[in-house]
JSON list of C-alpha atoms in Angstrom, two decimals:
[
{"chain": "G", "resi": 51, "resn": "MET", "atom": "CA", "xyz": [84.50, 13.74, 33.96]},
{"chain": "G", "resi": 52, "resn": "LYS", "atom": "CA", "xyz": [86.00, 10.97, 36.87]},
{"chain": "G", "resi": 53, "resn": "SER", "atom": "CA", "xyz": [87.82, 13.96, 39.41]},
{"chain": "G", "resi": 54, "resn": "ILE", "atom": "CA", "xyz": [90.19, 13.60, 42.56]},
{"chain": "G", "resi": 55, "resn": "ILE", "atom": "CA", "xyz": [90.86, 15.38, 44.50]},
{"chain": "G", "resi": 56, "resn": "VAL", "atom": "CA", "xyz": [94.31, 14.98, 46.61]},
{"chain": "G", "resi": 57, "resn": "TYR", "atom": "CA", "xyz": [95.28, 17.47, 49.36]},
{"chain": "G", "resi": 58, "resn": "TYR", "atom": "CA", "xyz": [97.23, 17.49, 52.82]},
{"chain": "G", "resi": 59, "resn": "SER", "atom": "CA", "xyz": [95.73, 19.24, 55.51]},
{"chain": "G", "resi": 60, "resn": "ARG", "atom": "CA", "xyz": [97.46, 20.05, 59.00]},
{"chain": "G", "resi": 61, "resn": "THR", "atom": "CA", "xyz": [95.06, 22.64, 60.68]},
{"chain": "G", "resi": 62, "resn": "GLY", "atom": "CA", "xyz": [91.62, 21.06, 58.65]},
{"chain": "G", "resi": 63, "resn": "ARG", "atom": "CA", "xyz": [91.49, 23.63, 56.19]},
{"chain": "G", "resi": 64, "resn": "THR", "atom": "CA", "xyz": [92.54, 22.42, 53.02]},
{"chain": "G", "resi": 65, "resn": "ALA", "atom": "CA", "xyz": [89.73, 19.27, 54.35]},
{"chain": "G", "resi": 66, "resn": "LYS", "atom": "CA", "xyz": [87.16, 21.16, 54.46]},
{"chain": "G", "resi": 67, "resn": "ALA", "atom": "CA", "xyz": [87.44, 22.79, 51.22]},
{"chain": "G", "resi": 68, "resn": "ALA", "atom": "CA", "xyz": [88.15, 19.24, 49.38]},
{"chain": "G", "resi": 69, "resn": "ARG", "atom": "CA", "xyz": [85.70, 17.97, 51.22]},
{"chain": "G", "resi": 70, "resn": "SER", "atom": "CA", "xyz": [83.08, 21.16, 50.38]},
{"chain": "G", "resi": 71, "resn": "TRP", "atom": "CA", "xyz": [84.46, 20.81, 46.57]},
{"chain": "G", "resi": 72, "resn": "ALA", "atom": "CA", "xyz": [84.75, 16.53, 45.96]},
{"chain": "G", "resi": 73, "resn": "HIS", "atom": "CA", "xyz": [81.10, 17.16, 47.77]},
{"chain": "G", "resi": 74, "resn": "ARG", "atom": "CA", "xyz": [79.66, 19.99, 44.51]},
{"chain": "G", "resi": 75, "resn": "ILE", "atom": "CA", "xyz": [81.25, 18.55, 41.65]},
{"chain": "G", "resi": 76, "resn": "GLY", "atom": "CA", "xyz": [81.52, 14.31, 42.35]},
{"chain": "G", "resi": 77, "resn": "ALA", "atom": "CA", "xyz": [84.65, 14.55, 43.37]},
{"chain": "G", "resi": 78, "resn": "SER", "atom": "CA", "xyz": [87.26, 11.04, 45.11]},
{"chain": "G", "resi": 79, "resn": "ARG", "atom": "CA", "xyz": [89.43, 12.38, 47.85]},
{"chain": "G", "resi": 80, "resn": "LEU", "atom": "CA", "xyz": [92.71, 11.20, 48.87]},
{"chain": "G", "resi": 81, "resn": "GLU", "atom": "CA", "xyz": [93.90, 12.86, 52.26]},
{"chain": "G", "resi": 82, "resn": "ILE", "atom": "CA", "xyz": [98.33, 12.83, 51.84]},
{"chain": "G", "resi": 83, "resn": "ILE", "atom": "CA", "xyz": [98.67, 12.03, 56.03]},
{"chain": "G", "resi": 84, "resn": "PRO", "atom": "CA", "xyz": [102.02, 11.79, 57.74]},
{"chain": "G", "resi": 85, "resn": "MET", "atom": "CA", "xyz": [103.91, 9.06, 59.02]},
{"chain": "G", "resi": 86, "resn": "ALA", "atom": "CA", "xyz": [104.67, 9.49, 62.86]},
{"chain": "G", "resi": 87, "resn": "TRP", "atom": "CA", "xyz": [104.10, 11.37, 65.24]},
{"chain": "G", "resi": 88, "resn": "ARG", "atom": "CA", "xyz": [100.79, 12.15, 63.82]},
{"chain": "G", "resi": 89, "resn": "GLY", "atom": "CA", "xyz": [98.73, 15.13, 66.49]},
{"chain": "G", "resi": 90, "resn": "THR", "atom": "CA", "xyz": [101.56, 15.53, 68.49]},
{"chain": "G", "resi": 91, "resn": "LEU", "atom": "CA", "xyz": [104.15, 18.77, 69.24]},
{"chain": "G", "resi": 92, "resn": "LYS", "atom": "CA", "xyz": [106.98, 16.58, 67.49]},
{"chain": "G", "resi": 93, "resn": "GLU", "atom": "CA", "xyz": [104.67, 15.92, 64.20]},
{"chain": "G", "resi": 94, "resn": "VAL", "atom": "CA", "xyz": [103.80, 19.55, 64.23]},
{"chain": "G", "resi": 95, "resn": "LEU", "atom": "CA", "xyz": [107.86, 20.73, 64.17]},
{"chain": "G", "resi": 96, "resn": "ASN", "atom": "CA", "xyz": [109.22, 18.50, 61.90]},
{"chain": "G", "resi": 97, "resn": "TYR", "atom": "CA", "xyz": [106.79, 19.31, 59.96]},
{"chain": "G", "resi": 98, "resn": "THR", "atom": "CA", "xyz": [107.64, 23.05, 60.19]},
{"chain": "G", "resi": 99, "resn": "VAL", "atom": "CA", "xyz": [111.39, 22.52, 59.21]},
{"chain": "G", "resi": 100, "resn": "SER", "atom": "CA", "xyz": [110.49, 19.98, 57.30]},
{"chain": "G", "resi": 101, "resn": "THR", "atom": "CA", "xyz": [108.62, 22.18, 55.34]},
{"chain": "G", "resi": 102, "resn": "LEU", "atom": "CA", "xyz": [110.83, 25.66, 56.32]},
{"chain": "G", "resi": 103, "resn": "THR", "atom": "CA", "xyz": [113.92, 23.50, 55.00]},
{"chain": "G", "resi": 104, "resn": "ARG", "atom": "CA", "xyz": [112.27, 20.89, 52.23]},
{"chain": "G", "resi": 105, "resn": "ARG", "atom": "CA", "xyz": [112.97, 18.24, 53.36]},
{"chain": "G", "resi": 106, "resn": "PRO", "atom": "CA", "xyz": [110.71, 15.28, 52.24]},
{"chain": "G", "resi": 107, "resn": "MET", "atom": "CA", "xyz": [108.22, 13.72, 54.91]},
{"chain": "G", "resi": 108, "resn": "GLU", "atom": "CA", "xyz": [107.42, 10.62, 55.16]},
{"chain": "G", "resi": 109, "resn": "ILE", "atom": "CA", "xyz": [104.05, 9.77, 53.93]},
{"chain": "G", "resi": 110, "resn": "ASP", "atom": "CA", "xyz": [101.11, 6.70, 54.79]},
{"chain": "G", "resi": 111, "resn": "LEU", "atom": "CA", "xyz": [101.19, 4.52, 52.07]},
{"chain": "G", "resi": 112, "resn": "TYR", "atom": "CA", "xyz": [97.63, 4.36, 49.61]},
{"chain": "G", "resi": 113, "resn": "LYS", "atom": "CA", "xyz": [96.24, 2.70, 47.03]},
{"chain": "G", "resi": 114, "resn": "VAL", "atom": "CA", "xyz": [95.65, 4.79, 44.00]},
{"chain": "G", "resi": 115, "resn": "ASP", "atom": "CA", "xyz": [95.34, 3.93, 40.43]},
{"chain": "G", "resi": 116, "resn": "PHE", "atom": "CA", "xyz": [95.96, 8.16, 39.46]},
{"chain": "G", "resi": 117, "resn": "GLU", "atom": "CA", "xyz": [95.12, 6.68, 34.98]},
{"chain": "G", "resi": 118, "resn": "LYS", "atom": "CA", "xyz": [91.01, 5.87, 36.34]},
{"chain": "G", "resi": 119, "resn": "TYR", "atom": "CA", "xyz": [90.74, 9.99, 36.31]},
{"chain": "G", "resi": 120, "resn": "ASP", "atom": "CA", "xyz": [90.28, 12.83, 33.70]},
{"chain": "G", "resi": 121, "resn": "ARG", "atom": "CA", "xyz": [91.31, 15.51, 36.10]},
{"chain": "G", "resi": 122, "resn": "ILE", "atom": "CA", "xyz": [93.35, 15.83, 39.19]},
{"chain": "G", "resi": 123, "resn": "VAL", "atom": "CA", "xyz": [92.93, 18.43, 40.94]},
{"chain": "G", "resi": 124, "resn": "LEU", "atom": "CA", "xyz": [96.28, 19.20, 43.58]},
{"chain": "G", "resi": 125, "resn": "MET", "atom": "CA", "xyz": [95.19, 20.97, 47.06]},
{"chain": "G", "resi": 126, "resn": "VAL", "atom": "CA", "xyz": [99.04, 22.74, 48.03]},
{"chain": "G", "resi": 127, "resn": "PRO", "atom": "CA", "xyz": [98.69, 23.93, 51.05]},
{"chain": "G", "resi": 128, "resn": "VAL", "atom": "CA", "xyz": [101.33, 26.91, 51.96]},
{"chain": "G", "resi": 129, "resn": "ILE", "atom": "CA", "xyz": [102.44, 27.78, 54.90]},
{"chain": "G", "resi": 130, "resn": "CYS", "atom": "CA", "xyz": [105.12, 30.72, 55.65]},
{"chain": "G", "resi": 131, "resn": "GLY", "atom": "CA", "xyz": [105.10, 30.59, 52.35]},
{"chain": "G", "resi": 132, "resn": "MET", "atom": "CA", "xyz": [106.25, 27.77, 51.14]},
{"chain": "G", "resi": 133, "resn": "MET", "atom": "CA", "xyz": [104.75, 24.03, 50.27]},
{"chain": "G", "resi": 134, "resn": "SER", "atom": "CA", "xyz": [103.79, 22.35, 53.02]},
{"chain": "G", "resi": 135, "resn": "ALA", "atom": "CA", "xyz": [105.80, 19.01, 53.17]},
{"chain": "G", "resi": 136, "resn": "PRO", "atom": "CA", "xyz": [103.34, 16.70, 53.09]},
{"chain": "G", "resi": 137, "resn": "MET", "atom": "CA", "xyz": [102.67, 17.56, 49.85]},
{"chain": "G", "resi": 138, "resn": "ARG", "atom": "CA", "xyz": [105.45, 18.05, 48.23]},
{"chain": "G", "resi": 139, "resn": "THR", "atom": "CA", "xyz": [106.76, 14.77, 48.37]},
{"chain": "G", "resi": 140, "resn": "PHE", "atom": "CA", "xyz": [103.49, 13.00, 47.02]},
{"chain": "G", "resi": 141, "resn": "ILE", "atom": "CA", "xyz": [104.14, 15.45, 44.10]},
{"chain": "G", "resi": 142, "resn": "ARG", "atom": "CA", "xyz": [108.05, 14.14, 43.82]},
{"chain": "G", "resi": 143, "resn": "GLN", "atom": "CA", "xyz": [106.68, 10.78, 44.71]},
{"chain": "G", "resi": 144, "resn": "GLU", "atom": "CA", "xyz": [103.96, 10.56, 42.22]},
{"chain": "G", "resi": 145, "resn": "ALA", "atom": "CA", "xyz": [105.28, 13.56, 39.32]},
{"chain": "G", "resi": 146, "resn": "GLY", "atom": "CA", "xyz": [104.97, 10.42, 35.92]},
{"chain": "G", "resi": 147, "resn": "ASN", "atom": "CA", "xyz": [101.28, 9.97, 37.40]},
{"chain": "G", "resi": 148, "resn": "LEU", "atom": "CA", "xyz": [99.67, 13.31, 37.46]},
{"chain": "G", "resi": 149, "resn": "HIS", "atom": "CA", "xyz": [98.53, 14.54, 34.05]},
{"chain": "G", "resi": 150, "resn": "ASN", "atom": "CA", "xyz": [95.49, 16.38, 34.02]},
{"chain": "G", "resi": 151, "resn": "VAL", "atom": "CA", "xyz": [96.16, 18.57, 36.83]},
{"chain": "G", "resi": 152, "resn": "GLU", "atom": "CA", "xyz": [94.36, 21.64, 38.51]},
{"chain": "G", "resi": 153, "resn": "TYR", "atom": "CA", "xyz": [96.56, 23.19, 40.92]},
{"chain": "G", "resi": 154, "resn": "VAL", "atom": "CA", "xyz": [94.76, 24.60, 44.07]},
{"chain": "G", "resi": 155, "resn": "ILE", "atom": "CA", "xyz": [96.59, 26.60, 45.83]},
{"chain": "G", "resi": 156, "resn": "ILE", "atom": "CA", "xyz": [95.20, 27.30, 49.30]},
{"chain": "G", "resi": 157, "resn": "HIS", "atom": "CA", "xyz": [96.79, 29.90, 51.53]},
{"chain": "G", "resi": 158, "resn": "LYS", "atom": "CA", "xyz": [96.51, 32.96, 54.37]},
{"chain": "G", "resi": 159, "resn": "GLY", "atom": "CA", "xyz": [98.46, 35.85, 52.98]},
{"chain": "G", "resi": 160, "resn": "ILE", "atom": "CA", "xyz": [100.32, 37.40, 50.31]},
{"chain": "G", "resi": 161, "resn": "LYS", "atom": "CA", "xyz": [99.69, 35.28, 46.80]},
{"chain": "G", "resi": 162, "resn": "MET", "atom": "CA", "xyz": [103.50, 37.22, 45.55]},
{"chain": "G", "resi": 163, "resn": "ARG", "atom": "CA", "xyz": [104.87, 33.17, 45.34]},
{"chain": "G", "resi": 164, "resn": "HIS", "atom": "CA", "xyz": [102.12, 31.83, 43.28]},
{"chain": "G", "resi": 165, "resn": "LYS", "atom": "CA", "xyz": [104.09, 32.57, 39.83]},
{"chain": "G", "resi": 166, "resn": "SER", "atom": "CA", "xyz": [106.81, 30.68, 41.14]},
{"chain": "G", "resi": 167, "resn": "LEU", "atom": "CA", "xyz": [104.84, 27.81, 43.03]},
{"chain": "G", "resi": 168, "resn": "ILE", "atom": "CA", "xyz": [102.55, 26.83, 39.89]},
{"chain": "G", "resi": 169, "resn": "SER", "atom": "CA", "xyz": [106.26, 26.99, 38.05]},
{"chain": "G", "resi": 170, "resn": "TRP", "atom": "CA", "xyz": [107.44, 24.50, 40.41]},
{"chain": "G", "resi": 171, "resn": "LEU", "atom": "CA", "xyz": [104.60, 21.95, 40.03]},
{"chain": "G", "resi": 172, "resn": "ASP", "atom": "CA", "xyz": [104.96, 22.19, 36.10]},
{"chain": "G", "resi": 173, "resn": "LYS", "atom": "CA", "xyz": [108.46, 21.83, 36.60]},
{"chain": "G", "resi": 174, "resn": "THR", "atom": "CA", "xyz": [108.43, 19.22, 38.90]},
{"chain": "G", "resi": 175, "resn": "LEU", "atom": "CA", "xyz": [105.06, 16.85, 37.02]},
{"chain": "G", "resi": 176, "resn": "GLU", "atom": "CA", "xyz": [107.16, 17.65, 33.36]},
{"chain": "G", "resi": 177, "resn": "GLU", "atom": "CA", "xyz": [103.43, 18.58, 32.35]},
{"chain": "G", "resi": 178, "resn": "LYS", "atom": "CA", "xyz": [101.73, 22.49, 31.77]},
{"chain": "G", "resi": 179, "resn": "HIS", "atom": "CA", "xyz": [98.32, 22.42, 34.40]},
{"chain": "G", "resi": 180, "resn": "LEU", "atom": "CA", "xyz": [95.04, 23.04, 33.01]},
{"chain": "G", "resi": 181, "resn": "ALA", "atom": "CA", "xyz": [93.75, 24.64, 35.29]},
{"chain": "G", "resi": 182, "resn": "ALA", "atom": "CA", "xyz": [95.63, 27.40, 38.49]},
{"chain": "G", "resi": 183, "resn": "SER", "atom": "CA", "xyz": [94.08, 29.27, 41.42]},
{"chain": "G", "resi": 184, "resn": "SER", "atom": "CA", "xyz": [94.01, 30.54, 44.75]},
{"chain": "G", "resi": 185, "resn": "ILE", "atom": "CA", "xyz": [92.09, 29.70, 47.68]},
{"chain": "G", "resi": 186, "resn": "TRP", "atom": "CA", "xyz": [92.58, 32.66, 50.67]},
{"chain": "G", "resi": 187, "resn": "ALA", "atom": "CA", "xyz": [92.05, 30.19, 53.57]},
{"chain": "G", "resi": 188, "resn": "VAL", "atom": "CA", "xyz": [89.86, 31.98, 56.67]},
{"chain": "G", "resi": 189, "resn": "TRP", "atom": "CA", "xyz": [87.74, 30.25, 59.28]},
{"chain": "G", "resi": 190, "resn": "GLY", "atom": "CA", "xyz": [84.19, 30.53, 58.82]},
{"chain": "G", "resi": 191, "resn": "LYS", "atom": "CA", "xyz": [84.77, 31.94, 54.63]},
{"chain": "G", "resi": 192, "resn": "ASP", "atom": "CA", "xyz": [82.79, 29.98, 52.20]},
{"chain": "G", "resi": 193, "resn": "TYR", "atom": "CA", "xyz": [85.96, 28.86, 49.91]},
{"chain": "G", "resi": 194, "resn": "ARG", "atom": "CA", "xyz": [85.67, 30.68, 46.95]},
{"chain": "G", "resi": 195, "resn": "PRO", "atom": "CA", "xyz": [88.68, 30.11, 44.10]},
{"chain": "G", "resi": 196, "resn": "ALA", "atom": "CA", "xyz": [90.10, 33.49, 42.97]},
{"chain": "G", "resi": 197, "resn": "ARG", "atom": "CA", "xyz": [91.82, 32.38, 39.09]},
{"chain": "G", "resi": 198, "resn": "ILE", "atom": "CA", "xyz": [95.37, 32.07, 38.17]},
{"chain": "G", "resi": 199, "resn": "ASP", "atom": "CA", "xyz": [94.92, 30.59, 34.15]},
{"chain": "G", "resi": 200, "resn": "GLY", "atom": "CA", "xyz": [92.95, 28.00, 32.47]},
{"chain": "G", "resi": 201, "resn": "GLU", "atom": "CA", "xyz": [89.01, 26.93, 33.40]},
{"chain": "G", "resi": 202, "resn": "SER", "atom": "CA", "xyz": [89.01, 24.74, 37.01]},
{"chain": "G", "resi": 203, "resn": "ILE", "atom": "CA", "xyz": [86.02, 22.45, 37.86]},
{"chain": "G", "resi": 204, "resn": "LEU", "atom": "CA", "xyz": [85.30, 24.44, 40.72]},
{"chain": "G", "resi": 205, "resn": "LYS", "atom": "CA", "xyz": [83.16, 27.05, 39.46]}
]
């Protein structure tokens, strides 16, 4: 089975999890990168405002044929209870091209919004997910997904 892990990482936690899982399951990786001001205070402010207001955020161009993959794993970072703006922008842009999708929600807090986030993802992609899991991301810990539903390839 050919898989790809798509992720956005501002602090490095999601990137660490994506690298680790891609290596374990032999998957390709695609990092979503914001276009402007990378690594500056302006980028952090733009990112925070875009995330909290659900505004789209410009992301770098990428060239991937998602039809080649049997499974697409979306590693979705959640900040202050909201999906990160770059990931939300990517999902909206690629909605018609993403099939056989699995969600991995990366968070540092309570799981209370996962149900509504999963529902939004399914509605936006117009397709029911294959699996959903949650990773509580804390530095220095092994990132082990907790299954929400479905059969995850991340075991």
